[in-house]
Short mmCIF file of N, CA and C and ligand atoms in Angstrom, two decimals:
data_model
loop_
_atom_site.label_atom_id
_atom_site.label_comp_id
_atom_site.label_asym_id
_atom_site.label_seq_id
_atom_site.Cartn_x
_atom_site.Cartn_y
_atom_site.Cartn_z
N MET N 6 0.69 -1.17 -0.22
CA MET N 6 0.07 0.11 -0.04
C MET N 6 0.86 1.42 -0.36
N THR N 7 0.41 2.38 -1.29
CA THR N 7 1.29 3.36 -0.64
C THR N 7 0.59 4.54 0.35
N ILE N 8 1.57 5.20 0.20
CA ILE N 8 1.46 6.01 1.65
C ILE N 8 0.34 7.07 1.33
N PHE N 9 0.10 7.44 0.44
CA PHE N 9 -1.08 7.76 -0.06
C PHE N 9 -2.59 7.66 0.07
N GLU N 10 -2.61 6.13 0.17
CA GLU N 10 -3.81 5.27 0.25
C GLU N 10 -3.38 5.07 1.72
N LYS N 11 -2.80 5.28 3.13
CA LYS N 11 -2.83 5.45 4.33
C LYS N 11 -3.14 6.54 4.91
N ILE N 12 -2.79 7.36 3.53
CA ILE N 12 -3.31 8.74 4.37
C ILE N 12 -5.20 8.66 3.97
N LEU N 13 -5.63 8.38 3.04
CA LEU N 13 -6.77 8.14 2.34
C LEU N 13 -7.32 7.60 3.41
N SER N 14 -6.88 6.48 4.24
CA SER N 14 -7.72 5.36 5.20
C SER N 14 -7.57 6.24 6.68
N LYS N 15 -6.90 7.34 6.63
CA LYS N 15 -6.65 7.50 8.11
C LYS N 15 -5.56 7.13 9.22
N GLU N 16 -5.00 5.46 8.07
CA GLU N 16 -4.25 4.95 9.34
C GLU N 16 -2.66 6.36 9.09
N ILE N 17 -2.39 6.95 8.22
CA ILE N 17 -1.25 8.29 8.80
C ILE N 17 -1.78 9.55 8.81
N PRO N 18 -1.42 10.47 9.74
CA PRO N 18 -2.46 11.60 9.63
C PRO N 18 -1.33 12.60 8.21
N ALA N 19 -2.63 13.83 8.35
CA ALA N 19 -2.39 14.97 6.90
C ALA N 19 -3.33 15.49 6.97
N THR N 20 -2.29 16.90 6.42
CA THR N 20 -3.50 18.27 6.71
C THR N 20 -4.17 17.96 5.72
N ILE N 21 -5.60 18.31 5.90
CA ILE N 21 -6.18 17.89 4.80
C ILE N 21 -6.54 19.38 4.93
N VAL N 22 -7.41 20.19 3.18
CA VAL N 22 -7.19 21.57 3.23
C VAL N 22 -8.20 21.56 2.15
N TYR N 23 -9.09 20.17 1.75
CA TYR N 23 -10.19 19.81 0.57
C TYR N 23 -10.33 18.62 0.34
N GLU N 24 -11.87 18.70 0.63
CA GLU N 24 -11.81 17.26 0.38
C GLU N 24 -13.80 16.77 -0.09
N THR N 25 -13.96 16.19 -1.41
CA THR N 25 -14.99 15.94 -1.28
C THR N 25 -15.56 14.85 -1.69
N GLU N 26 -16.52 14.45 -2.30
CA GLU N 26 -17.08 12.64 -2.53
C GLU N 26 -15.75 12.30 -2.96
N LYS N 27 -15.05 12.58 -3.79
CA LYS N 27 -14.49 11.94 -5.01
C LYS N 27 -12.84 12.13 -4.24
N VAL N 28 -13.04 13.06 -4.29
CA VAL N 28 -11.01 14.08 -4.51
C VAL N 28 -10.93 14.29 -2.96
N LEU N 29 -8.96 14.18 -2.23
CA LEU N 29 -9.01 14.58 -1.12
C LEU N 29 -7.50 15.56 -1.48
N ALA N 30 -7.22 16.61 -0.64
CA ALA N 30 -6.25 16.95 -0.76
C ALA N 30 -5.84 17.36 0.39
N PHE N 31 -4.26 17.65 0.55
CA PHE N 31 -3.61 17.84 1.51
C PHE N 31 -2.44 18.24 1.86
N LYS N 32 -1.78 19.03 2.23
CA LYS N 32 -0.03 19.67 2.46
C LYS N 32 1.03 18.13 2.06
N ASP N 33 1.52 18.83 1.18
CA ASP N 33 2.57 18.07 1.14
C ASP N 33 3.96 18.37 2.34
N ILE N 34 4.34 17.10 2.77
CA ILE N 34 5.30 17.41 4.02
C ILE N 34 6.23 17.82 4.01
N ALA N 35 7.17 17.98 2.44
CA ALA N 35 8.15 18.24 2.06
C ALA N 35 8.08 19.50 1.29
N PRO N 36 7.20 20.64 1.37
CA PRO N 36 6.88 21.98 0.62
C PRO N 36 8.16 22.33 0.08
N GLN N 37 7.50 22.33 -1.31
CA GLN N 37 8.52 23.50 -2.04
C GLN N 37 8.29 24.31 -2.86
N ALA N 38 7.27 25.14 -2.40
CA ALA N 38 6.87 26.67 -2.14
C ALA N 38 6.12 26.22 -1.52
N LYS N 39 5.38 28.26 -0.72
CA LYS N 39 4.96 28.67 0.59
C LYS N 39 3.18 27.95 0.63
N ILE N 40 2.98 27.57 -0.75
CA ILE N 40 1.97 26.38 -0.62
C ILE N 40 1.85 25.38 -2.27
N HIS N 41 1.97 24.44 -1.27
CA HIS N 41 2.16 22.89 -1.64
C HIS N 41 1.14 21.83 -1.39
N ILE N 42 -0.09 21.65 -2.21
CA ILE N 42 -0.71 20.72 -1.93
C ILE N 42 -1.02 19.57 -2.63
N LEU N 43 -1.31 18.45 -2.55
CA LEU N 43 -1.40 17.29 -2.96
C LEU N 43 -2.70 16.57 -3.36
N PHE N 44 -3.19 16.93 -4.41
CA PHE N 44 -4.51 16.34 -5.06
C PHE N 44 -4.58 14.72 -5.34
N ILE N 45 -5.25 14.15 -4.95
CA ILE N 45 -5.61 12.34 -5.11
C ILE N 45 -7.12 12.12 -5.36
N HIS N 46 -7.38 10.93 -6.14
CA HIS N 46 -8.77 10.44 -6.05
C HIS N 46 -8.93 9.58 -5.43
N LYS N 47 -9.67 9.73 -4.65
CA LYS N 47 -10.39 8.66 -3.66
C LYS N 47 -10.24 6.97 -4.41
N LEU N 48 -10.62 7.11 -5.61
CA LEU N 48 -11.28 5.92 -6.34
C LEU N 48 -10.15 5.47 -7.45
N ALA N 49 -8.93 5.50 -7.09
CA ALA N 49 -7.77 5.65 -7.97
C ALA N 49 -7.49 4.29 -8.01
N LYS N 50 -6.59 3.90 -8.53
CA LYS N 50 -6.20 2.24 -8.67
C LYS N 50 -5.48 2.65 -10.11
N THR N 51 -4.72 3.34 -9.82
CA THR N 51 -3.59 3.43 -10.54
C THR N 51 -2.36 4.50 -10.62
N LYS N 52 -1.01 4.01 -10.97
CA LYS N 52 0.29 4.50 -10.03
C LYS N 52 0.30 5.88 -10.88
N ASP N 53 -0.07 6.47 -11.84
CA ASP N 53 0.30 7.15 -12.76
C ASP N 53 -0.68 7.69 -13.40
N VAL N 54 -0.70 9.45 -14.09
CA VAL N 54 -1.35 10.17 -14.44
C VAL N 54 -1.63 9.42 -15.84
N SER N 55 -0.65 8.76 -16.33
CA SER N 55 -0.96 8.06 -17.76
C SER N 55 -1.46 6.81 -17.86
N GLU N 56 -1.60 5.97 -16.65
CA GLU N 56 -1.88 4.77 -16.24
C GLU N 56 -4.08 5.65 -16.45
N MET N 57 -3.78 6.29 -15.29
CA MET N 57 -5.48 7.31 -14.98
C MET N 57 -5.89 7.89 -16.31
N MET N 58 -5.45 8.38 -17.48
CA MET N 58 -5.94 8.18 -18.88
C MET N 58 -6.07 7.23 -19.37
N LEU N 59 -5.61 6.28 -18.82
CA LEU N 59 -6.16 4.90 -20.43
C LEU N 59 -7.58 4.37 -19.55
N SER N 60 -7.46 4.46 -18.23
CA SER N 60 -8.49 3.54 -17.57
C SER N 60 -9.75 4.40 -17.50
N HIS N 61 -9.35 6.17 -16.59
CA HIS N 61 -10.47 6.61 -15.82
C HIS N 61 -10.29 8.33 -15.95
N PRO N 62 -10.26 8.74 -17.11
CA PRO N 62 -9.91 10.01 -18.54
C PRO N 62 -10.70 10.72 -17.01
N ASP N 63 -12.12 10.33 -16.48
CA ASP N 63 -12.89 11.29 -15.93
C ASP N 63 -12.60 11.24 -14.32
N GLN N 64 -11.57 10.65 -13.87
CA GLN N 64 -10.75 11.06 -12.56
C GLN N 64 -9.53 11.94 -13.12
N ILE N 65 -9.31 12.21 -13.98
CA ILE N 65 -8.38 13.48 -14.26
C ILE N 65 -9.30 14.87 -14.10
N SER N 66 -9.84 14.66 -15.05
CA SER N 66 -10.64 15.98 -14.63
C SER N 66 -11.74 16.21 -13.33
N ASP N 67 -12.14 15.13 -12.47
CA ASP N 67 -12.25 15.34 -11.33
C ASP N 67 -11.65 16.02 -10.84
N LEU N 68 -10.63 15.23 -10.64
CA LEU N 68 -8.85 16.45 -9.72
C LEU N 68 -8.76 17.82 -10.15
N PHE N 69 -8.96 18.05 -11.47
CA PHE N 69 -8.63 19.41 -12.49
C PHE N 69 -9.60 20.68 -11.63
N GLN N 70 -11.25 19.77 -11.98
CA GLN N 70 -11.61 20.31 -10.73
C GLN N 70 -11.71 20.83 -9.83
N ALA N 71 -11.54 20.00 -8.77
CA ALA N 71 -11.06 20.19 -7.49
C ALA N 71 -9.76 21.33 -7.28
N MET N 72 -8.83 20.93 -9.02
CA MET N 72 -7.39 22.07 -8.28
C MET N 72 -8.53 23.12 -8.89
N THR N 73 -8.83 23.37 -9.36
CA THR N 73 -9.67 24.79 -10.00
C THR N 73 -10.72 25.60 -8.71
N ASP N 74 -11.06 24.35 -8.27
CA ASP N 74 -12.06 25.37 -7.50
C ASP N 74 -11.40 25.50 -5.73
N PHE N 75 -9.86 24.56 -5.30
CA PHE N 75 -9.28 25.34 -4.05
C PHE N 75 -8.76 26.19 -4.58
N ALA N 76 -7.82 26.69 -5.67
CA ALA N 76 -7.66 28.23 -6.56
C ALA N 76 -8.35 28.90 -5.85
N LYS N 77 -9.57 29.00 -6.47
CA LYS N 77 -10.32 29.89 -6.25
C LYS N 77 -10.99 30.32 -4.80
N ALA N 78 -11.10 29.29 -4.06
CA ALA N 78 -11.35 29.50 -3.00
C ALA N 78 -10.27 29.97 -2.10
N ASN N 79 -9.44 30.36 -2.78
CA ASN N 79 -8.32 30.04 -1.69
C ASN N 79 -7.31 31.23 -2.63
N ASN N 80 -8.24 32.27 -2.88
CA ASN N 80 -7.52 33.29 -4.22
C ASN N 80 -6.34 33.49 -4.59
N LEU N 81 -6.15 32.31 -5.21
CA LEU N 81 -4.43 32.00 -5.78
C LEU N 81 -4.53 32.78 -7.53
N GLY N 82 -5.54 33.68 -7.47
CA GLY N 82 -5.80 34.46 -8.86
C GLY N 82 -4.26 34.95 -9.48
N LYS N 83 -3.32 35.13 -8.45
CA LYS N 83 -1.81 35.69 -8.59
C LYS N 83 -0.93 34.72 -9.80
N GLY N 84 -1.75 33.05 -9.34
CA GLY N 84 -1.46 32.25 -9.73
C GLY N 84 -0.85 31.69 -9.69
N TYR N 85 -0.11 29.94 -10.04
CA TYR N 85 -0.47 29.29 -9.58
C TYR N 85 0.36 27.68 -10.48
N ARG N 86 0.87 26.55 -10.12
CA ARG N 86 1.48 25.72 -10.87
C ARG N 86 0.80 24.12 -10.60
N ILE N 87 0.61 23.32 -11.72
CA ILE N 87 -0.15 22.24 -11.27
C ILE N 87 1.07 21.20 -11.72
N VAL N 88 1.18 20.35 -11.38
CA VAL N 88 2.83 19.91 -11.36
C VAL N 88 2.46 17.77 -11.72
N THR N 89 2.69 17.12 -12.37
CA THR N 89 2.34 15.72 -11.87
C THR N 89 3.76 15.10 -12.41
N ASN N 90 4.26 14.14 -12.04
CA ASN N 90 5.70 13.49 -12.30
C ASN N 90 5.22 12.02 -12.70
N ILE N 91 6.08 11.88 -13.58
CA ILE N 91 5.77 10.52 -13.96
C ILE N 91 7.01 9.20 -14.15
N GLY N 92 7.02 8.48 -13.52
CA GLY N 92 8.30 7.30 -13.39
C GLY N 92 9.14 8.01 -12.96
N ASP N 93 10.59 7.00 -12.77
CA ASP N 93 11.77 7.49 -12.08
C ASP N 93 12.65 8.65 -12.50
N GLU N 94 12.24 8.78 -13.67
CA GLU N 94 12.97 9.74 -14.40
C GLU N 94 12.27 11.22 -14.42
N GLY N 95 11.25 10.68 -13.79
CA GLY N 95 10.31 12.38 -13.82
C GLY N 95 10.41 12.73 -12.37
N GLY N 96 10.98 12.02 -11.76
CA GLY N 96 10.82 12.28 -10.38
C GLY N 96 9.85 11.98 -9.23
N GLN N 97 9.33 10.94 -10.06
CA GLN N 97 8.20 10.18 -9.00
C GLN N 97 8.53 9.62 -7.87
N THR N 98 7.79 9.54 -6.47
CA THR N 98 8.44 8.69 -5.74
C THR N 98 7.27 8.29 -5.30
N VAL N 99 5.99 8.83 -5.32
CA VAL N 99 5.30 7.53 -4.76
C VAL N 99 3.75 7.19 -5.65
N TYR N 100 4.20 6.21 -6.01
CA TYR N 100 2.90 5.49 -6.87
C TYR N 100 1.90 5.45 -6.74
N TYR N 101 0.93 6.85 -6.18
CA TYR N 101 -0.35 6.66 -6.51
C TYR N 101 -0.81 7.65 -7.38
N THR N 102 -1.29 8.04 -8.04
CA THR N 102 -1.56 9.24 -9.17
C THR N 102 -2.24 10.66 -8.65
N HIS N 103 -1.41 11.76 -8.12
CA HIS N 103 -1.34 12.65 -7.87
C HIS N 103 -1.06 14.09 -8.44
N PHE N 104 -1.19 15.35 -8.46
CA PHE N 104 -1.22 16.11 -8.99
C PHE N 104 -0.30 17.36 -7.73
N HIS N 105 0.63 18.21 -7.84
CA HIS N 105 1.04 19.49 -7.17
C HIS N 105 0.67 20.41 -7.49
N LEU N 106 -0.13 21.20 -6.53
CA LEU N 106 -0.44 22.29 -6.77
C LEU N 106 0.76 23.30 -5.77
N LEU N 107 1.20 24.40 -6.86
CA LEU N 107 2.65 25.13 -6.19
C LEU N 107 1.88 26.79 -6.12
N SER N 108 2.22 26.99 -5.16
CA SER N 108 1.85 28.91 -5.75
C SER N 108 1.70 29.47 -4.02
N GLY N 109 1.40 30.55 -3.91
CA GLY N 109 1.51 31.51 -2.83
C GLY N 109 3.08 32.22 -3.17
N GLU N 110 3.46 32.42 -4.37
CA GLU N 110 4.97 33.60 -4.12
C GLU N 110 5.52 33.15 -5.82
N LYS N 111 6.42 34.03 -6.26
CA LYS N 111 6.23 33.61 -7.42
C LYS N 111 7.58 32.59 -7.56
N LEU N 112 7.22 31.53 -8.52
CA LEU N 112 7.79 30.26 -8.70
C LEU N 112 8.84 30.83 -9.65
N GLY N 113 10.42 29.50 -9.63
CA GLY N 113 10.87 29.91 -10.47
C GLY N 113 10.81 29.00 -12.12
N ARG N 114 11.80 29.28 -13.31
CA ARG N 114 11.54 27.96 -13.89
C ARG N 114 11.72 26.85 -13.59
N PHE N 115 11.23 25.74 -14.82
CA PHE N 115 11.41 24.60 -14.49
C PHE N 115 13.20 24.14 -14.45
N GLY N 116 13.60 23.39 -13.41
CA GLY N 116 14.41 23.03 -13.68
C GLY N 116 15.00 21.21 -13.78
N LYS N 117 16.28 21.29 -13.89
CA LYS N 117 16.68 19.14 -13.58
C LYS N 117 16.36 18.94 -12.37
P1 LIG M 24 6.11 12.86 -6.24
O1 LIG M 24 7.49 12.58 -5.64
O2 LIG M 24 5.54 11.02 -6.36
O3 LIG M 24 5.84 13.63 -7.28
O4 LIG M 24 5.30 13.38 -4.96
C1 LIG M 24 5.37 13.16 -3.96
C2 LIG M 24 5.48 13.84 -3.03
O5 LIG M 24 5.07 13.27 -1.62
C3 LIG M 24 6.63 14.51 -2.50
O6 LIG M 24 6.38 15.96 -3.14
C4 LIG M 24 6.46 14.05 -0.79
O7 LIG M 24 7.13 15.43 0.05
C5 LIG M 24 5.11 14.41 -0.33
N1 LIG M 24 5.01 13.26 0.83
C6 LIG M 24 5.81 12.47 0.94
N2 LIG M 24 5.36 10.89 2.20
C7 LIG M 24 4.19 11.98 2.76
C8 LIG M 24 3.94 11.85 3.88
O8 LIG M 24 3.71 10.75 4.64
N3 LIG M 24 2.61 13.09 4.27
C9 LIG M 24 2.53 13.85 3.23
N4 LIG M 24 1.62 14.81 3.81
N5 LIG M 24 3.51 14.18 1.57
C10 LIG M 24 4.31 13.20 1.96
#
């Protein structure tokens, strides 16, 4: 079981900032910006977005709906970044599909 499934089942704690029937969002334990939130789908059975696109594209839509709702509710109109890492070389460390939402300050350009 991945760490995010343990967060979903409340086996380990997380700071939850947004929740719907389908989506859970919580603060990243090692924030890379002033605001760094992770968005996961409660019904996901996939390890990354590429798998999710094949089996449940509707879940990607649910996640983007949640992220845009969150951005609006938290007045992130000055800007934010949505990132998803795929595979080892893409920087992925947790193999349960998720998106990062980064905001709260002027972000740098992409790095290696
Ligand atoms: P990835 O590296 O797979 O794109 O993203 C995984 C993210 O999960 C990382 O940014 C990492 O800091 C975060 N993370 C890892 N373990 C935990 C945890 O136990 N709790 C929370 N809230 N975030 C975690």
